[in-house]
XYZ file of C-alpha atoms in Angstrom:
716
model
C 18.171 2.065 -45.072
C 21.369 2.585 -43.154
C 22.156 0.971 -39.841
C 24.366 3.702 -38.445
C 25.288 5.529 -35.252
C 23.788 8.971 -34.633
C 25.561 11.783 -36.356
C 26.657 13.225 -33.022
C 28.975 10.355 -32.114
C 32.574 11.354 -31.657
C 33.754 9.142 -34.487
C 31.961 10.908 -37.375
C 33.256 14.257 -36.090
C 36.806 13.186 -35.295
C 39.506 11.323 -37.068
C 39.588 8.295 -34.783
C 39.022 4.842 -36.121
C 35.380 3.636 -36.135
C 35.148 0.001 -35.113
C 32.528 -2.442 -36.246
C 31.422 -2.794 -32.648
C 30.688 0.899 -32.371
C 28.640 0.851 -35.536
C 26.508 -2.159 -34.755
C 26.158 -1.440 -31.096
C 27.378 -4.938 -30.148
C 29.919 -5.139 -27.333
C 32.927 -7.381 -27.851
C 32.863 -10.217 -25.322
C 34.796 -9.493 -22.177
C 35.355 -5.757 -22.785
C 33.834 -3.258 -20.392
C 31.611 -0.549 -21.777
C 32.750 3.028 -21.628
C 30.700 6.174 -22.026
C 31.421 9.844 -22.372
C 31.328 11.816 -19.145
C 29.268 14.520 -20.788
C 26.640 12.218 -22.255
C 24.067 9.896 -20.662
C 24.862 6.219 -20.353
C 21.917 4.737 -22.217
C 21.752 0.942 -22.333
C 20.853 -0.541 -25.697
C 18.210 -3.199 -25.153
C 18.396 -4.266 -28.777
C 22.136 -4.709 -28.453
C 21.548 -6.954 -25.492
C 19.095 -8.981 -27.529
C 21.533 -9.295 -30.401
C 24.273 -10.500 -28.073
C 22.190 -13.443 -26.930
C 20.778 -14.537 -30.309
C 22.509 -16.310 -33.209
C 22.784 -14.289 -36.373
C 20.594 -16.650 -38.366
C 17.874 -16.422 -35.770
C 18.155 -12.646 -35.739
C 17.763 -12.486 -39.482
C 14.744 -14.764 -39.400
C 13.031 -12.789 -36.637
C 13.704 -9.492 -38.370
C 11.498 -10.395 -41.305
C 8.246 -8.471 -41.088
C 7.674 -5.965 -38.325
C 11.304 -4.998 -37.764
C 11.607 -3.852 -41.348
C 8.650 -1.550 -41.011
C 9.811 -0.166 -37.670
C 13.421 0.263 -38.603
C 14.299 -2.019 -35.690
C 17.623 -2.806 -37.290
C 18.905 0.491 -35.929
C 20.454 0.351 -32.503
C 20.923 3.452 -30.338
C 24.175 5.290 -30.421
C 27.084 3.422 -28.951
C 28.340 6.529 -27.263
C 24.962 7.040 -25.635
C 24.381 3.472 -24.594
C 27.868 2.725 -23.460
C 28.165 -0.434 -25.576
C 31.192 0.681 -27.535
C 34.457 -0.351 -25.965
C 36.379 2.082 -28.185
C 34.507 5.247 -27.233
C 37.305 6.430 -24.996
C 39.793 5.754 -27.756
C 37.643 7.721 -30.187
C 37.504 10.716 -27.864
C 41.165 10.726 -26.896
C 42.730 10.041 -30.317
C 45.750 12.330 -30.912
C 44.638 12.700 -34.538
C 41.493 14.567 -33.482
C 41.436 18.087 -34.916
C 41.517 21.051 -32.572
C 39.853 23.682 -34.785
C 36.717 25.687 -34.033
C 33.176 24.398 -34.241
C 32.780 25.414 -37.876
C 35.979 23.601 -38.864
C 34.892 20.554 -36.826
C 31.525 20.475 -38.530
C 33.060 20.829 -41.964
C 35.614 18.140 -41.230
C 32.995 15.821 -39.744
C 30.609 16.245 -42.607
C 33.479 15.862 -45.073
C 34.342 12.537 -43.447
C 30.672 11.573 -43.471
C 30.042 12.429 -47.149
C 33.471 12.249 -48.691
C 33.390 8.711 -49.835
C 34.275 7.082 -46.515
C 32.256 3.901 -46.611
C 31.074 2.840 -43.148
C 31.257 -0.901 -43.293
C 28.837 -3.349 -41.771
C 25.969 -0.804 -41.487
C 23.349 -3.292 -42.531
C 19.699 -3.651 -41.894
C 18.513 -7.024 -40.649
C 17.167 -7.707 -44.127
C 20.743 -7.619 -45.415
C 20.604 -4.386 -47.421
C 23.862 -2.437 -47.440
C 24.029 1.344 -47.990
C 26.454 4.110 -47.240
C 26.028 6.785 -44.623
C 25.102 9.660 -46.877
C 22.167 11.639 -45.397
C 18.940 10.940 -47.169
C 16.982 13.645 -48.970
C 14.094 15.389 -47.215
C 11.445 13.430 -49.100
C 13.139 10.120 -48.358
C 13.240 10.929 -44.651
C 9.593 11.964 -44.795
C 8.731 8.616 -46.380
C 10.510 6.828 -43.530
C 8.565 8.877 -40.997
C 5.232 8.272 -42.647
C 5.939 4.537 -42.691
C 6.864 4.683 -38.961
C 10.541 4.024 -39.588
C 11.236 6.958 -37.321
C 14.295 5.582 -35.579
C 16.174 5.398 -38.871
C 14.617 8.698 -39.905
C 15.776 10.291 -36.661
C 19.420 9.407 -37.312
C 19.216 10.626 -40.890
C 17.464 13.793 -39.773
C 20.198 14.560 -37.265
C 22.759 14.037 -39.983
C 20.782 16.289 -42.356
C 20.472 18.955 -39.662
C 24.189 19.031 -39.052
C 24.956 18.869 -42.741
C 22.870 22.020 -43.057
C 24.899 23.693 -40.327
C 28.097 22.501 -42.010
C 27.263 24.198 -45.344
C 26.281 27.591 -43.981
C 28.848 29.432 -46.081
C 27.793 27.815 -49.380
C 24.161 28.970 -49.337
C 22.210 32.154 -49.360
C 20.154 33.241 -46.401
C 16.941 32.373 -48.263
C 18.213 28.869 -49.089
C 19.262 28.308 -45.505
C 15.844 29.465 -44.283
C 14.010 27.181 -46.729
C 16.137 24.135 -45.963
C 15.889 24.727 -42.230
C 12.108 24.997 -42.539
C 12.108 21.628 -44.296
C 14.231 20.117 -41.513
C 11.982 21.559 -38.812
C 8.938 20.302 -40.652
C 10.416 16.815 -40.528
C 11.208 17.263 -36.842
C 7.613 18.229 -36.149
C 6.425 15.095 -37.908
C 8.978 12.963 -36.038
C 8.040 14.586 -32.755
C 4.355 14.008 -33.397
C 4.874 10.321 -34.124
C 7.319 9.654 -31.265
C 5.239 11.334 -28.606
C 2.066 9.800 -29.923
C 3.688 6.460 -29.143
C 4.818 7.707 -25.724
C 1.310 8.921 -24.973
C -0.085 5.488 -25.807
C 2.701 3.538 -24.106
C 0.416 1.783 -21.611
C -1.683 0.117 -24.310
C 1.131 -0.168 -26.838
C 3.955 -1.639 -24.752
C 2.488 -5.126 -24.117
C 1.486 -5.621 -27.762
C 4.233 -3.786 -29.667
C 7.275 -3.268 -27.434
C 9.647 -2.650 -30.373
C 7.713 0.396 -31.494
C 7.969 1.841 -28.006
C 11.640 0.937 -27.795
C 12.394 2.858 -30.994
C 10.461 5.866 -29.734
C 12.480 5.838 -26.513
C 15.744 5.456 -28.460
C 14.764 8.447 -30.573
C 14.195 10.623 -27.498
C 17.491 9.484 -26.022
C 19.300 10.297 -29.295
C 17.785 13.768 -29.266
C 18.977 14.275 -25.705
C 22.498 13.296 -26.816
C 22.204 15.738 -29.727
C 21.182 18.486 -27.308
C 24.229 17.812 -25.170
C 26.433 17.879 -28.260
C 24.872 21.146 -29.328
C 25.658 22.759 -25.980
C 29.328 21.860 -26.289
C 29.739 22.498 -30.059
C 27.260 25.268 -30.921
C 27.044 26.002 -34.695
C 27.274 29.430 -36.304
C 24.845 32.167 -35.320
C 24.004 32.742 -38.981
C 21.300 30.110 -38.726
C 18.512 29.959 -36.201
C 18.898 26.829 -34.083
C 16.025 25.044 -32.397
C 18.331 23.288 -29.999
C 18.274 22.303 -27.308
C 14.984 20.629 -28.225
C 14.501 19.307 -24.656
C 12.601 16.228 -25.711
C 12.995 14.719 -22.234
C 10.932 17.572 -20.855
C 8.392 17.000 -23.604
C 8.437 13.316 -22.639
C 7.614 14.165 -19.042
C 4.770 16.475 -20.110
C 3.460 13.778 -22.441
C 3.509 11.149 -19.720
C 1.657 13.516 -17.411
C -0.976 14.267 -20.048
C -1.302 10.576 -20.918
C -1.896 9.732 -17.262
C -4.466 12.502 -16.903
C -6.335 11.330 -20.010
C -6.446 7.739 -18.783
C -7.522 8.742 -15.283
C -10.310 10.909 -16.729
C -11.629 8.222 -19.067
C -14.103 6.697 -16.613
C -15.944 4.954 -19.451
C -13.129 2.391 -19.540
C -14.238 1.095 -16.136
C -17.512 -0.760 -16.020
C -19.072 -1.717 -12.708
C -21.313 -4.701 -12.160
C -22.485 -3.147 -8.900
C -24.803 -0.192 -8.525
C -22.111 2.295 -7.508
C -22.552 6.004 -7.033
C -20.800 8.378 -9.415
C -18.192 9.176 -6.759
C -17.580 5.507 -5.979
C -17.217 4.651 -9.660
C -14.810 7.570 -10.136
C -12.609 6.379 -7.249
C -12.764 2.800 -8.489
C -11.719 3.861 -11.980
C -8.769 5.957 -10.804
C -7.576 3.315 -8.357
C -7.900 0.450 -10.821
C -6.313 2.487 -13.622
C -3.320 3.466 -11.508
C -2.751 -0.082 -10.285
C -3.095 -1.798 -13.658
C -1.160 0.879 -15.537
C 1.695 0.920 -13.029
C 1.978 -2.865 -13.314
C 2.298 -2.372 -17.074
C 4.976 0.286 -16.501
C 6.987 -2.019 -14.256
C 6.621 -5.134 -16.387
C 6.529 -3.784 -19.946
C 7.807 -0.188 -20.105
C 10.588 0.263 -17.572
C 12.934 -2.082 -19.464
C 13.036 0.211 -22.500
C 14.328 3.274 -20.626
C 17.680 4.257 -19.262
C 17.771 4.517 -15.457
C 18.201 8.321 -15.585
C 14.612 8.650 -16.826
C 13.295 7.245 -13.514
C 10.391 6.025 -15.563
C 8.565 4.181 -12.754
C 8.855 7.100 -10.369
C 7.778 9.537 -13.090
C 4.652 7.571 -13.937
C 3.925 6.919 -10.245
C 4.187 10.608 -9.381
C 1.859 11.501 -12.256
C -0.788 8.947 -11.238
C -0.439 9.845 -7.571
C -0.589 13.571 -8.294
C -3.714 13.290 -10.413
C -5.445 10.951 -7.949
C -4.530 13.238 -5.047
C -5.706 16.413 -6.799
C -9.088 14.880 -7.625
C -9.613 13.649 -4.076
C -8.732 17.060 -2.663
C -11.243 18.715 -4.992
C -13.934 16.307 -3.826
C -12.952 16.723 -0.165
C -13.465 20.469 -0.423
C -17.179 19.965 -1.132
C -19.854 19.352 1.506
C -19.754 15.573 1.498
C -22.497 13.141 2.450
C -21.937 10.352 4.967
C -21.241 7.726 2.318
C -18.825 9.953 0.423
C -16.800 10.686 3.569
C -16.549 6.960 4.263
C -15.629 6.239 0.648
C -12.965 8.943 0.597
C -11.332 7.728 3.818
C -11.487 4.111 2.646
C -9.473 4.946 -0.451
C -7.030 7.287 1.273
C -6.371 5.186 4.379
C -6.973 1.609 3.227
C -7.303 0.727 -0.452
C -4.587 3.031 -1.794
C -1.854 2.230 0.755
C -2.702 -1.479 1.056
C -4.086 -2.648 -2.274
C -2.047 -0.395 -4.576
C 1.070 0.757 -2.703
C 1.717 -2.692 -1.212
C 0.987 -4.683 -4.343
C 3.739 -7.297 -4.667
C 4.697 -6.113 -8.164
C 4.619 -2.391 -7.342
C 5.772 -2.134 -3.732
C 9.492 -1.683 -4.472
C 9.015 0.915 -7.195
C 6.347 2.889 -5.338
C 8.365 2.900 -2.124
C 11.291 4.379 -4.039
C 8.970 7.043 -5.469
C 8.125 8.206 -1.906
C 4.617 9.246 -2.877
C 3.146 9.996 0.531
C -0.577 10.123 1.298
C -3.315 11.088 -1.136
C -4.533 13.814 1.229
C -2.738 16.111 3.699
C -2.740 14.866 7.333
C -4.830 17.820 8.519
C -7.539 17.112 5.954
C -7.536 13.421 6.885
C -8.041 14.292 10.571
C -10.956 16.553 9.668
C -12.557 13.838 7.563
C -12.067 11.251 10.321
C -13.700 13.536 12.887
C -16.621 14.089 10.526
C -16.880 10.368 9.880
C -16.981 9.554 13.615
C -19.710 12.145 14.165
C -21.762 10.921 11.199
C -21.427 7.266 12.160
C -22.396 7.898 15.792
C -25.441 9.936 14.710
C -26.468 7.242 12.244
C -26.180 4.455 14.833
C -28.026 6.505 17.446
C -30.897 7.156 15.054
C -31.124 3.515 14.059
C -31.107 2.303 17.673
C -33.944 4.675 18.530
C -36.039 3.322 15.648
C -35.270 -0.266 16.674
C -36.477 0.373 20.227
C -39.627 2.049 18.956
C -40.459 -1.005 16.843
C -39.686 -3.344 19.756
C -42.022 -1.491 22.137
C -44.828 -1.817 19.571
C -44.249 -5.569 19.456
C -44.543 -5.780 23.273
C -48.152 -4.586 23.153
C -49.202 -7.183 20.587
C -51.115 -10.154 21.995
C -48.545 -12.635 20.777
C -46.179 -14.905 22.633
C -42.514 -14.074 21.986
C -40.562 -16.397 19.743
C -38.448 -19.123 21.299
C -34.840 -19.904 20.457
C -33.428 -23.149 21.873
C -36.303 -23.265 24.342
C -35.779 -19.692 25.604
C -37.978 -16.676 24.931
C -36.201 -14.526 22.417
C -36.206 -10.969 21.056
C -34.400 -9.711 17.964
C -33.743 -6.316 19.527
C -30.374 -7.127 21.110
C -29.126 -8.890 17.978
C -30.147 -5.977 15.756
C -28.527 -3.431 18.067
C -25.228 -5.285 18.404
C -25.065 -6.008 14.665
C -25.513 -2.306 13.988
C -22.713 -1.426 16.398
C -20.457 -4.189 15.077
C -21.096 -3.013 11.522
C -20.002 0.523 12.388
C -16.905 -0.731 14.206
C -15.976 -3.032 11.332
C -16.338 -0.312 8.712
C -14.198 2.066 10.735
C -11.555 -0.603 11.392
C -11.375 -1.298 7.644
C -10.343 2.320 7.160
C -7.700 2.083 9.899
C -7.526 -0.013 13.092
C -7.039 3.177 15.100
C -10.223 4.714 13.693
C -12.014 1.483 14.575
C -10.899 1.841 18.210
C -12.019 5.458 18.331
C -15.457 4.598 16.976
C -15.795 1.687 19.440
C -15.448 4.151 22.305
C -17.990 6.528 20.763
C -20.498 3.747 20.066
C -20.109 2.352 23.571
C -21.366 5.695 24.879
C -24.284 5.500 22.441
C -25.057 1.981 23.697
C -25.077 3.230 27.284
C -27.557 5.971 26.362
C -29.707 3.495 24.434
C -29.871 1.047 27.357
C -31.151 3.786 29.654
C -33.970 4.440 27.173
C -34.562 0.679 26.967
C -34.807 0.444 30.783
C -37.306 3.302 30.926
C -39.462 1.729 28.184
C -39.456 -1.637 30.008
C -40.513 -0.009 33.296
C -43.425 1.692 31.529
C -44.447 -1.621 29.969
C -44.296 -3.311 33.383
C -46.588 -0.720 34.937
C -49.146 -0.501 32.135
C -49.418 -4.014 30.720
C -49.789 -6.463 33.627
C -53.054 -7.870 32.190
C -51.179 -8.755 28.974
C -51.665 -12.424 28.114
C -47.940 -12.942 27.667
C -46.753 -10.388 30.201
C -44.212 -12.620 31.951
C -43.050 -14.129 28.650
C -42.271 -10.627 27.371
C -40.375 -9.840 30.557
C -38.336 -13.038 30.214
C -37.495 -12.217 26.580
C -36.180 -8.815 27.656
C -34.146 -10.299 30.507
C -32.581 -12.694 27.986
C -31.604 -9.702 25.824
C -29.267 -8.535 28.560
C -26.892 -11.447 28.012
C -26.067 -10.283 24.479
C -25.557 -6.697 25.609
C -23.403 -7.832 28.533
C -21.188 -10.101 26.396
C -20.611 -7.314 23.859
C -19.701 -4.794 26.551
C -17.282 -7.099 28.365
C -15.522 -8.077 25.133
C -15.154 -4.540 23.769
C -14.000 -2.928 27.031
C -10.913 -4.791 28.287
C -10.568 -2.477 31.288
C -12.945 -3.545 34.074
C -12.717 -0.022 35.524
C -13.829 1.752 32.354
C -16.521 4.231 33.409
C -18.756 3.620 30.379
C -18.464 -0.136 30.877
C -19.516 0.208 34.516
C -22.506 2.343 33.532
C -23.651 -0.183 30.943
C -23.274 -3.174 33.243
C -25.081 -1.270 36.000
C -27.993 -0.475 33.681
C -28.181 -4.110 32.566
C -28.306 -5.272 36.184
C -31.173 -2.851 36.803
C -33.053 -4.190 33.764
C -32.500 -7.761 34.958
C -33.721 -6.884 38.464
C -36.822 -5.226 37.011
C -37.572 -8.521 35.312
C -36.747 -10.635 38.370
C -39.062 -8.530 40.545
C -41.923 -9.106 38.129
C -41.319 -12.854 37.877
C -40.839 -13.414 41.625
C -43.655 -11.226 42.839
C -46.269 -14.019 43.015
C -43.855 -16.523 44.595
C -42.703 -14.132 47.294
C -46.293 -13.223 48.191
C -47.097 -16.891 48.638
C -43.963 -17.529 50.680
C -44.694 -14.576 52.961
C -47.898 -16.271 54.097
C -46.107 -19.550 54.752
C -43.207 -17.943 56.635
C -45.660 -16.305 59.026
C -46.337 -19.757 60.425
C -42.891 -19.700 62.037
C -44.041 -16.969 64.384
C -47.457 -18.494 64.932
C -46.305 -21.914 66.198
C -43.641 -23.448 68.353
C -40.199 -23.908 66.808
C -40.154 -27.643 67.282
C -43.233 -27.994 65.077
C -41.797 -25.940 62.211
C -40.459 -28.819 60.074
C -43.733 -29.083 58.190
C -43.630 -25.364 57.508
C -40.162 -25.688 55.973
C -41.371 -28.517 53.724
C -44.260 -26.332 52.601
C -41.849 -23.491 51.763
C -39.701 -25.812 49.658
C -42.720 -27.219 47.822
C -44.209 -23.814 47.036
C -40.883 -22.614 45.690
C -40.443 -25.721 43.557
C -43.890 -25.229 42.011
C -42.900 -21.834 40.591
C -39.553 -22.810 39.112
C -40.963 -24.376 35.930
C -42.076 -20.990 34.560
C -38.498 -19.724 34.826
C -37.090 -22.441 32.536
C -37.490 -20.159 29.500
C -34.804 -17.904 30.946
C -31.329 -18.386 29.542
C -29.038 -20.345 31.842
C -27.200 -17.368 33.404
C -30.514 -15.716 34.263
C -32.120 -18.901 35.539
C -29.134 -19.204 37.859
C -29.555 -15.538 38.756
C -33.214 -15.912 39.665
C -32.437 -19.016 41.737
C -29.868 -17.032 43.673
C -32.502 -14.351 44.232
C -34.828 -17.037 45.612
C -32.032 -18.525 47.713
C -31.269 -15.147 49.258
C -34.957 -14.468 49.869
C -35.452 -17.778 51.707
C -32.446 -17.200 53.986
C -33.412 -13.601 54.660
C -37.052 -14.463 55.464
C -35.929 -17.232 57.801
C -33.688 -14.776 59.694
C -36.567 -12.267 59.840
C -38.847 -14.863 61.429
C -36.080 -15.934 63.818
C -35.609 -12.351 64.996
C -39.327 -11.588 65.193
C -40.157 -14.738 67.162
C -39.411 -12.891 70.403
C -38.776 -16.141 72.271
C -36.298 -16.133 75.167
C -34.921 -19.549 76.024
C -33.605 -19.729 79.586
C -31.750 -23.050 79.561
C -28.771 -24.251 77.524
C -30.737 -27.369 76.555
C -33.514 -25.385 74.904
C -30.959 -23.228 73.135
C -29.182 -26.392 71.926
C -32.438 -27.795 70.529
C -33.200 -24.556 68.649
C -29.649 -24.452 67.323
C -29.998 -27.983 65.982
C -33.320 -27.122 64.340
C -31.893 -24.022 62.636
C -28.912 -26.036 61.383
C -31.215 -28.696 59.944
C -33.375 -26.103 58.200
C -30.231 -24.352 56.852
C -28.971 -27.635 55.437
C -32.357 -28.304 53.815
C -32.505 -24.861 52.182
C -28.918 -25.051 51.014
C -29.374 -28.500 49.431
C -32.594 -27.479 47.666
C -31.270 -24.205 46.261
C -27.994 -25.761 45.146
C -29.855 -28.589 43.425
C -32.020 -26.086 41.548
C -29.039 -24.106 40.266
C -28.103 -21.502 42.853
C -24.403 -20.803 43.229
C -24.809 -18.221 45.997
C -22.443 -20.031 48.346
C -21.884 -16.798 50.267
C -25.301 -17.451 51.889
C -24.389 -20.901 53.185
C -22.824 -19.833 56.495
C -25.425 -17.275 57.624
C -27.914 -19.586 59.398
C -25.269 -22.032 60.758
C -23.357 -19.127 62.377
C -26.533 -17.804 64.008
C -27.289 -21.329 65.245
C -23.788 -21.543 66.715
C -24.164 -18.213 68.569
C -27.421 -19.532 70.075
C -25.756 -22.825 71.106
C -22.594 -21.420 72.722
C -22.653 -20.602 76.450
C -19.176 -19.153 76.987
C -19.110 -15.386 76.499
C -15.655 -15.314 74.889
C -16.609 -18.102 72.456
C -19.741 -16.153 71.522
C -17.610 -13.042 70.867
C -15.338 -15.002 68.526
C -18.327 -16.344 66.599
C -19.861 -12.850 66.389
C -16.591 -11.454 65.037
C -16.534 -14.199 62.393
C -20.172 -13.471 61.468
C -19.495 -9.736 61.175
C -16.456 -10.420 59.000
C -18.545 -12.523 56.604
C -21.618 -10.271 56.686
C -20.369 -6.751 57.461
C -23.864 -5.254 57.054
C -25.071 -6.836 60.327
C -25.955 -4.202 62.904
C -26.191 -4.199 66.717
C -29.982 -4.325 66.386
C -29.734 -7.518 64.336
C -27.289 -9.069 66.821
C -29.339 -7.964 69.845
C -32.414 -9.729 68.414
C -30.431 -12.978 68.186
C -28.930 -12.587 71.679
C -32.453 -12.018 73.066
C -33.095 -15.709 72.406
C -30.350 -16.515 74.963
C -32.419 -15.734 78.052
C -29.691 -16.770 80.458
C -27.133 -14.221 79.150
C -26.513 -11.312 81.583
C -27.076 -7.782 80.277
C -23.450 -6.840 80.869
C -22.251 -9.689 78.694
C -24.801 -8.762 76.018
C -23.376 -5.230 75.896
C -19.824 -6.600 75.775
C -20.720 -8.906 72.876
C -22.479 -6.085 71.007
C -19.375 -3.940 71.339
C -17.511 -6.451 69.158
C -19.266 -4.854 66.200
C -17.597 -1.545 67.056
C -14.243 -3.045 66.147
C -13.408 -2.227 62.533
C -13.266 -5.426 60.499
C -12.720 -6.051 56.811
C -14.999 -8.367 54.914
C -13.299 -11.598 53.930
C -15.695 -12.178 51.040
C -17.247 -10.165 48.233
C -20.756 -10.993 49.434
C -23.872 -9.033 48.677
C -25.888 -7.424 51.437
C -28.023 -9.683 53.597
C -28.830 -8.090 56.968
C -29.245 -4.562 55.613
C -32.473 -5.683 53.903
C -33.893 -6.889 57.239
C -35.817 -4.225 59.135
C -35.757 -4.471 62.946
C -38.161 -2.355 64.994
């Protein structure tokens, strides 16, 4: 076999000197490479290998596979730019200026006329001349996969045929050309079979792929040569053969075949057909593109844009399949799956893979689906997810209501009555938000807003169901325990709402928190009903006895309240505090009611002073008890002391100042409330009473964010 340059190099056609470097494809050290302006600059990988390896090592390594593959043949020096004399060969003044026929005759004469091309050796050391082989010999090379060598000989044979047009009959020319084209078909079949199987072949047999690529590149050079030096019209030419276009079609078909072959992907999970199809295409593209970058790209000249070509083929096939699927009426899971691949897995796991990111960015692939289609799918996904969550929440509430009617005590968690309803609901909502956020963070935010509305609707249904239970199931053995468990649920709902709605003024947030407060108050009313009935009887004693003998009554109130607190210990801490504040407010309010309904008018400052001291002592007792038991309703602390101070004061102006302070702290106090307190001061003239009452007509702003106190007190 002959280690030679392709027949289309300038040197065989011209009269310039052919250097050893040009023939072997090895660049002399220190000399820059030069390539023809009209031909592609194709880098010889084998030349680069030979430059870095000692000759003995090269000979040793060439034993075996290289012989079979014809690996001793490097690509053309003019094509790969490794010949430092290419410019000299083109520009030699000895080059003949005749027509194409004369050039072909002269070139072939130089090729066959006894000129021995030195140093054209195979790596096994065999030395031959550059005479084109016979058809059968070339066929033998092709059948033994020595197609790179066969390609060079076939090009030489093709041009030898063109060179001898005048010496043969038309029938001979037709027969010989048929033989040449038959060989080309065989060569083409073998080369593009290798190209088609590049992904699996490249890691295991890179040399075979390299020779196939060299062959295509040589044919491209031959096409360019044909365009500039077209042979006689007496023979039908099959050039340009456009093997690069065939290469692109082959790559595209190879990609399509691999993307279709779903049997190559096995799944340990029980995936749907659609999910397995997406998994196969995604995994195939990722793994194959890594192979292209690491094992295939190096064998091609840059002008092939091999990574971009493969990437565009994989992307195009993947995109076309997804668009076909998207056009069908998709189920909920398929919509989610489609968006997950388009918006998450493809851009993040494949496009941003550390090995592929540079190449795929350069390919500028874009999205797998058009933006409009993505928006439509996202809208459908949001609707489906909201409907699914809504349906599940309704079923959860239905199951919870059934559990309420069972004669069983609720479970306890850390000493508090517990229900799974809130946990199940929030987990469902969190699951939907998480799935959406995995598609894109923005979609996650959109779904959070939608699901917050669904939560608001659900809580209204929950409130209604709890009210019905309260009215119909009072004889239930664990009635109060069930109520406590449902109050405790509100903490989970409240925490979720406050964390997922950063804006305190969000309308949906306000609705949810308002509904939760109503549910909590429903529960508090049930739990406090018995205590408040008992306290009402005790508080009546204030109006039935003299004030100075009321200390025992206050002790009785404190004791009765303390007796009921133990049953509230199964409330979670925030709600135990809440119920204590309810009790605290009730005690202060009932005390004020009894003070106003006493209808006692004290005529002397001394009697007023004594009552003021008694009220202050009772206020201190209530405040200490409630604070000790967990109330943090400090806004109630000043109510009774301020009333006691109004009763004690004798100067009208001082009383007005104290009234203004009281009205500022408790803006819901009315003239009726104040008049009932002033009635106790029997020595206060009517004109001064009216003047003091008019203080409430002055517009004042509350200095605290207190709840209402006096508005709940009815004065007849």
